[in-house]
Every structure is written in structure tokens, then in C-alpha cells.
Short mmCIF file of C-alpha atoms in Angstrom, two decimals:
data_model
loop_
_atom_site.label_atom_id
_atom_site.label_comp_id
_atom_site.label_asym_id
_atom_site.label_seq_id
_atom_site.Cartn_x
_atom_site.Cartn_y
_atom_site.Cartn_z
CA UNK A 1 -7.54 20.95 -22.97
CA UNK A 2 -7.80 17.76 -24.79
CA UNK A 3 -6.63 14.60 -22.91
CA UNK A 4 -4.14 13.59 -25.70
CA UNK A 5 -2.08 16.53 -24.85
CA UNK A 6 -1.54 14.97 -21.29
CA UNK A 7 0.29 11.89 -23.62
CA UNK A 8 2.30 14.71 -25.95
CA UNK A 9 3.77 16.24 -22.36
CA UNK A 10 5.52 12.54 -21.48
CA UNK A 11 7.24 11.50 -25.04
CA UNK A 12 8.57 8.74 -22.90
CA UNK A 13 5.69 7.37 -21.73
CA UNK A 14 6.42 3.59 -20.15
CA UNK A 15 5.20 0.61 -21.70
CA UNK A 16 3.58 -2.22 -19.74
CA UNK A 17 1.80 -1.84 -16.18
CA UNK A 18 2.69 1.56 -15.92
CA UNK A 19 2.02 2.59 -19.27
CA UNK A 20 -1.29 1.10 -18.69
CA UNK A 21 -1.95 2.94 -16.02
CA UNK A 22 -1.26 6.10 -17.52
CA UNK A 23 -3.39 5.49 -20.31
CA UNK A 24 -6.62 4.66 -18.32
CA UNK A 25 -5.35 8.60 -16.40
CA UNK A 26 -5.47 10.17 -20.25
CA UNK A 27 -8.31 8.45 -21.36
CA UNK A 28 -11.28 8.63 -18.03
CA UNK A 29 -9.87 11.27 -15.96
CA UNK A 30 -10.76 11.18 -12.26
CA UNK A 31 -12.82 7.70 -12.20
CA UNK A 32 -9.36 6.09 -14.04
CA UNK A 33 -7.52 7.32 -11.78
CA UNK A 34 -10.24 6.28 -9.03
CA UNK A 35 -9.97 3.02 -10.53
CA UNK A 36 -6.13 2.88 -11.48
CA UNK A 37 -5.47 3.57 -7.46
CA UNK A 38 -8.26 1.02 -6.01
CA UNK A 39 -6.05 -1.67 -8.50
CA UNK A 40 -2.78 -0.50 -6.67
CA UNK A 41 -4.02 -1.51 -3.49
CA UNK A 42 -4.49 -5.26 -5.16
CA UNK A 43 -1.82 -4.97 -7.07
CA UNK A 44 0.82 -3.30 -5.88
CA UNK A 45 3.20 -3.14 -9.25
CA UNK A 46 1.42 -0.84 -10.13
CA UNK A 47 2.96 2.50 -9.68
CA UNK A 48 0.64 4.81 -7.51
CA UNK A 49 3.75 7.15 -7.54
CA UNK A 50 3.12 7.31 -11.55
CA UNK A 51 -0.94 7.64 -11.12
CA UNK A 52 -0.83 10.37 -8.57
CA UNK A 53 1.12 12.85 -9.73
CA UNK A 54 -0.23 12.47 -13.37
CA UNK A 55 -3.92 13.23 -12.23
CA UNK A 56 -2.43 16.28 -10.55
CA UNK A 57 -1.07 17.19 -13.52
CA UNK A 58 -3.66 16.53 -15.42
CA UNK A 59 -5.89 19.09 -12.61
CA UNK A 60 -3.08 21.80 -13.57
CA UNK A 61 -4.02 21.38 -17.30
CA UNK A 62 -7.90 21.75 -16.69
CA UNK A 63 -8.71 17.98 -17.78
CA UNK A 64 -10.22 17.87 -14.60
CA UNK A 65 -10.40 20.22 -11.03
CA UNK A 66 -8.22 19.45 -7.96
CA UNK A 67 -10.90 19.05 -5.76
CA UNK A 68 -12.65 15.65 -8.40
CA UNK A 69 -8.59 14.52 -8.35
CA UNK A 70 -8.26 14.14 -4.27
CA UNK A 71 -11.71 12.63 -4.54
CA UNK A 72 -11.81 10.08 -7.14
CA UNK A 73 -8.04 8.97 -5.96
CA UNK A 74 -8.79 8.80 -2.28
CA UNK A 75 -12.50 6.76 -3.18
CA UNK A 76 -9.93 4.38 -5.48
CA UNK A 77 -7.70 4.00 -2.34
CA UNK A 78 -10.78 3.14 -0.08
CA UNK A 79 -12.18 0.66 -2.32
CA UNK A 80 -9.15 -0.86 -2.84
CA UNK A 81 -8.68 -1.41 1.08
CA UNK A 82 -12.06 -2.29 1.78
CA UNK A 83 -11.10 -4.94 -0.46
CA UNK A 84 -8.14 -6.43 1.06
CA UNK A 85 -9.81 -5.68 4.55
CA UNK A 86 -12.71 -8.11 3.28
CA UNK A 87 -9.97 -11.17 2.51
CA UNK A 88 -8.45 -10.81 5.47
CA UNK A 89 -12.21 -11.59 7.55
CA UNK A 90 -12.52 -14.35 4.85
CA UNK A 91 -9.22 -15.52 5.64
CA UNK A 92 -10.01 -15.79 9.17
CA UNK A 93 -7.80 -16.34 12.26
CA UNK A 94 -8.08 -20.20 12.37
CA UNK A 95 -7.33 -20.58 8.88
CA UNK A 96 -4.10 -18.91 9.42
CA UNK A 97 -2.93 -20.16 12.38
CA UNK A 98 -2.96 -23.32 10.70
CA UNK A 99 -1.23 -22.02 7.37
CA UNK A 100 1.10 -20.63 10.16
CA UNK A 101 2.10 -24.08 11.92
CA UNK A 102 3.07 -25.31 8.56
CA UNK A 103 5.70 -22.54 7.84
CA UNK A 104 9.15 -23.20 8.86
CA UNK A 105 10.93 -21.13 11.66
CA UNK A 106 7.92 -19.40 13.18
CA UNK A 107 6.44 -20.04 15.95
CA UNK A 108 2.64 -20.30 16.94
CA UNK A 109 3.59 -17.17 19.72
CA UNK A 110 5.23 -15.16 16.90
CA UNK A 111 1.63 -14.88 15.57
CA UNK A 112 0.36 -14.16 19.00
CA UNK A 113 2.48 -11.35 19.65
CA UNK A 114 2.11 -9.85 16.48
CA UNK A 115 -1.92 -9.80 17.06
CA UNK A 116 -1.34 -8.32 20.69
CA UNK A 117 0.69 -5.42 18.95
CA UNK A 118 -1.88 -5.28 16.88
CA UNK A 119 -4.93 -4.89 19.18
CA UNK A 120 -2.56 -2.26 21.08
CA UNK A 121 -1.44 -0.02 17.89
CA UNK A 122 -3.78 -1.28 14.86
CA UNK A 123 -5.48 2.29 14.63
CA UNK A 124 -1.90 3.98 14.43
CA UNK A 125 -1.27 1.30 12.30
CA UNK A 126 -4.01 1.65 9.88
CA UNK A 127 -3.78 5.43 9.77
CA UNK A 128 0.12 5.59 9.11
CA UNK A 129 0.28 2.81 7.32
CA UNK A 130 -1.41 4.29 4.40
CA UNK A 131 1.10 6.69 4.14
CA UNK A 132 4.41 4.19 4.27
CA UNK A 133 4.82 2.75 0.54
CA UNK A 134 5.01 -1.29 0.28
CA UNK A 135 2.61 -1.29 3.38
CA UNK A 136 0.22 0.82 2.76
CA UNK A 137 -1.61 -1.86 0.97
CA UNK A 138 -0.80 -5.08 3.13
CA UNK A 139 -1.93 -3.14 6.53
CA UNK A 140 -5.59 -3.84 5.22
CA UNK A 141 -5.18 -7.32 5.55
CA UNK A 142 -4.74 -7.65 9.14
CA UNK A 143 -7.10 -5.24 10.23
CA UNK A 144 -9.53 -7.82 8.22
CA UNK A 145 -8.23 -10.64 10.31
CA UNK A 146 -8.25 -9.03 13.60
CA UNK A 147 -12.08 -7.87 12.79
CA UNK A 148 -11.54 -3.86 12.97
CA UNK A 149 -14.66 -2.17 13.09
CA UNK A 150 -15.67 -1.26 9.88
CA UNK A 151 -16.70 2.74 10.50
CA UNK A 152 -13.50 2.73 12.09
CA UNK A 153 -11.40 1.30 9.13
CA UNK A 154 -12.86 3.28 6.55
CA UNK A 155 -12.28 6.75 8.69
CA UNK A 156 -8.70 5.97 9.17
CA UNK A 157 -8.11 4.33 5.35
CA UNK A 158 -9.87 7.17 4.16
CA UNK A 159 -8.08 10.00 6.22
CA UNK A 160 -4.82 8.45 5.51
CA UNK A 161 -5.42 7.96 2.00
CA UNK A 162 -6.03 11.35 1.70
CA UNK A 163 -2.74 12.47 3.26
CA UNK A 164 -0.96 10.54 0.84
CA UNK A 165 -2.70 11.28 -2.08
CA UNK A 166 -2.84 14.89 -1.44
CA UNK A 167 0.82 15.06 -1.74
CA UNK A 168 1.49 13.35 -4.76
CA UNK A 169 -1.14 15.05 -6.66
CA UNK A 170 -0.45 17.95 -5.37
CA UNK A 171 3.18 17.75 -6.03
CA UNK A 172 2.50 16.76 -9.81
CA UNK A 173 -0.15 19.94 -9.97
CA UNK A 174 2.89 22.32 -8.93
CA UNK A 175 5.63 20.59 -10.87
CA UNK A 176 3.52 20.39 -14.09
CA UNK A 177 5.38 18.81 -16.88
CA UNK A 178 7.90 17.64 -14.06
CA UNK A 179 5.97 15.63 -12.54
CA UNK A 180 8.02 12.81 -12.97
CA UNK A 181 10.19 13.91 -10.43
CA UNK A 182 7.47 12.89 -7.99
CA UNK A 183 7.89 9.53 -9.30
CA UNK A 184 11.42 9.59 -8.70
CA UNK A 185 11.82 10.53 -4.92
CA UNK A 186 8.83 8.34 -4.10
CA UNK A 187 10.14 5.32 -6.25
CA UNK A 188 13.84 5.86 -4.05
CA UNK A 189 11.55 5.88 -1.27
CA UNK A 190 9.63 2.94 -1.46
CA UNK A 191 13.29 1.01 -2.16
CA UNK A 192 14.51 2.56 1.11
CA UNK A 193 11.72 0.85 2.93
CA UNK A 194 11.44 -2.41 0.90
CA UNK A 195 15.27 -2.87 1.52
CA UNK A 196 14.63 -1.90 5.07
CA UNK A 197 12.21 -4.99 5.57
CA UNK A 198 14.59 -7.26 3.75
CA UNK A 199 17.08 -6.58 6.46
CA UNK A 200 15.09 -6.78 8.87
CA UNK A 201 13.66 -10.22 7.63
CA UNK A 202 17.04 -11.42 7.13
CA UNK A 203 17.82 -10.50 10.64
CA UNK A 204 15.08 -12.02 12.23
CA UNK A 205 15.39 -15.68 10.27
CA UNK A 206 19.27 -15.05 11.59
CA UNK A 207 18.07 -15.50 14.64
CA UNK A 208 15.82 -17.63 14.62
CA UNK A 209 18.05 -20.26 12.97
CA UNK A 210 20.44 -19.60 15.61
CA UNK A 211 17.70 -20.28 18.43
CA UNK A 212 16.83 -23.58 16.30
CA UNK A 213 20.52 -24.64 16.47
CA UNK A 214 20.65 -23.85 20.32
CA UNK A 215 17.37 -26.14 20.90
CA UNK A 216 18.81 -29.07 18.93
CA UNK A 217 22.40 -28.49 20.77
CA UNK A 218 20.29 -28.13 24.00
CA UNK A 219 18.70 -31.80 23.22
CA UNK A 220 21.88 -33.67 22.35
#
């Protein structure tokens, strides 16, 4: 089957990012995809719930076997970690504590606690987070700063990634030329847990402004 006819089964094909990213699917196969995924993780516009299903589609129509599709996606999702693992050591733990004590309304033990959690839960951390979309790119980042073993990284990025890519690209190999729904229950998804961390942001600078206004009450 030709890879054109992958284009011919979505008349409505998006424009911009996405549309990108379905293009470099149609036109390379597995290593686009590979590479369409490892940009995700950088970028995270772009719509990993569009990529995945489409290469399992695109297994279903023989442009390429299931088996190259959970491969090339999962080695994309790596990369892309690896990547965002590697600016998090370059970051560096005294370069942002001191990007930290310049922010308003946090405090230096916020950051402490959150690296305690850390140390106590990273590996659950890593390994889940790959499967939670928003996060599953931004968990790399501390697991750079808090120096996680490499070998140890990579097993659970790539075991996780794998999880989660399974199911998309499964889903869009069984759905066929619905694979958009995939798109659709993931992209409610990810809202769901975006608007989830927006509450929960705007609950924790809630209080903290109201612990601010205690302290300056406290000194007058």
C-alpha cells in the first residue's frame, strides 16, 4: 500500500504542527514517527495522541509491521527523554535553587520537599509518569536534576514508553480509519489533567498568599 493512501483515509487532515506531524508519519514511516515522538517530548504541542494512532494505522494498512511501529515510537520516546534528562544535569541543583529564590511565593523548603519526594518515589515517578499526558515529558527533567542513574532511567522511560505507546498504536491499528477517535479520548484526557494542575496551582498560590498575609499581619 502506497503511503499517499494513508493521506486519502483523513480528507481532513490538520494544518500546522499537527499536520506536520502527520506528514513526516505518511512520508518515512516508522523512523518519522521515531522522530515525530522524540520531538513531542521537546515539544509538547505536538500531538503524540495524533502520531500514535496514525502509525498504528498505518501498521493495519501494511506501510509498515506492528512490531517496527512499537519500536521506532518507543526509541523516539527514549531519545526524546534522554534529552530532557540531559538539561536537567546541565541545569544543575545550584543553578536552580538560585532561579528558585528569585521567584515569588516559594520558598527555598518548597524545593526541598519536593526533592525528598523525589528521592522517595522518583522511580514510580519516572515509570508512571510516562504514561500521564502533560507530564510525561516534564518528569525527565527532574530525574536529570536529582542525578538518576542513567541504566535506571532509560529502563523505566523505556518500559513506560512502551505502555503508552502500545495503546495508542494499538488502538489506531484496531480502529483503522477511526483512528481519530484515539485522538479524541486522549485529547479530553490530557485537558482533564492539565485543568487538574491548574487547580491545584491555583490552590496552592491561595494559600500561600494567605500564609504571606498572616506573616506580614504577624509583624505589625
Amino acid at each position: 500500500m502506497q503511503l499517499s493512501s494513508l493521506a486519502a483515509a483523513r480528507p481532513d487532515q490538520p494544518g500546522g504542527i499537527a499536520g506536520w506531524a502527520v506528514d513526516l508519519v505518511e512520508r518515512l514511516g516508522g523512523p518519522g514517527a521515531g522522530l515525530a515522538i522524540a520531538l513531542e517530548n521537546l515539544f509538547p504541542p505536538l500531538p503524540s495522541e495524533v502520531i500514535l494512532p496514525l502509525t498504528g494505522f498505518a501498521a493495519g494498512q501494511g506501510v509498515l509491521s506492528l512490531p517496527s511501529a512499537l519500536f521506532w515510537t518507543t526509541l523516539g520516546s527514549v531519545v526524546g527523554a534522554v534529552a530532557l534528562y540531559w538539561i536537567g544535569i546541565l541545569l544543575g541543583r545550584r543553578r536552580l535553587y538560585a532561579v528558585w529564590a528569585k521567584l515569588p511565593l516559594v520558598k527555598t523548603s518548597d524545593l526541598e520537599k519536593t526533592e525528598d519526594w523525589f528521592a522517595r518515589h522518583g522511580t514510580k515517578a519516572v515509570f508512571f509518569g510516562r504514561m500521564v499526558p502533560v507530564f510525561r515529558s516534564l518528569i525527565s527533567v527532574p530525574a536529570g536534576l536529582e542525578r538518576m542513574p542513567l541504566p535506571v532511567f532509560l529502563g523505566l522511560t523505556g518500559l513506560g514508553s512502551l505502555i503508552w505507546n502500545s495503546v495508542l498504536v494499538l488502538a489506531g491499528y484496531w480502529l483503522g480509519d477511526r483512528w481519530e477517535l484515539v485522538e479524541q479520548y486522549v485529547g479530553v484526557l490530557s485537558k482533564v489533567v492539565l485543568g487538574a494542575a491548574v487547580l491545584g496551582l491555583a490552590a496552592w498560590i491561595t494559600v500561600r498568599l494567605r500564609e504571606r498575609r498572616a506573616e506580614s499581619g504577624s509583624r505589625s
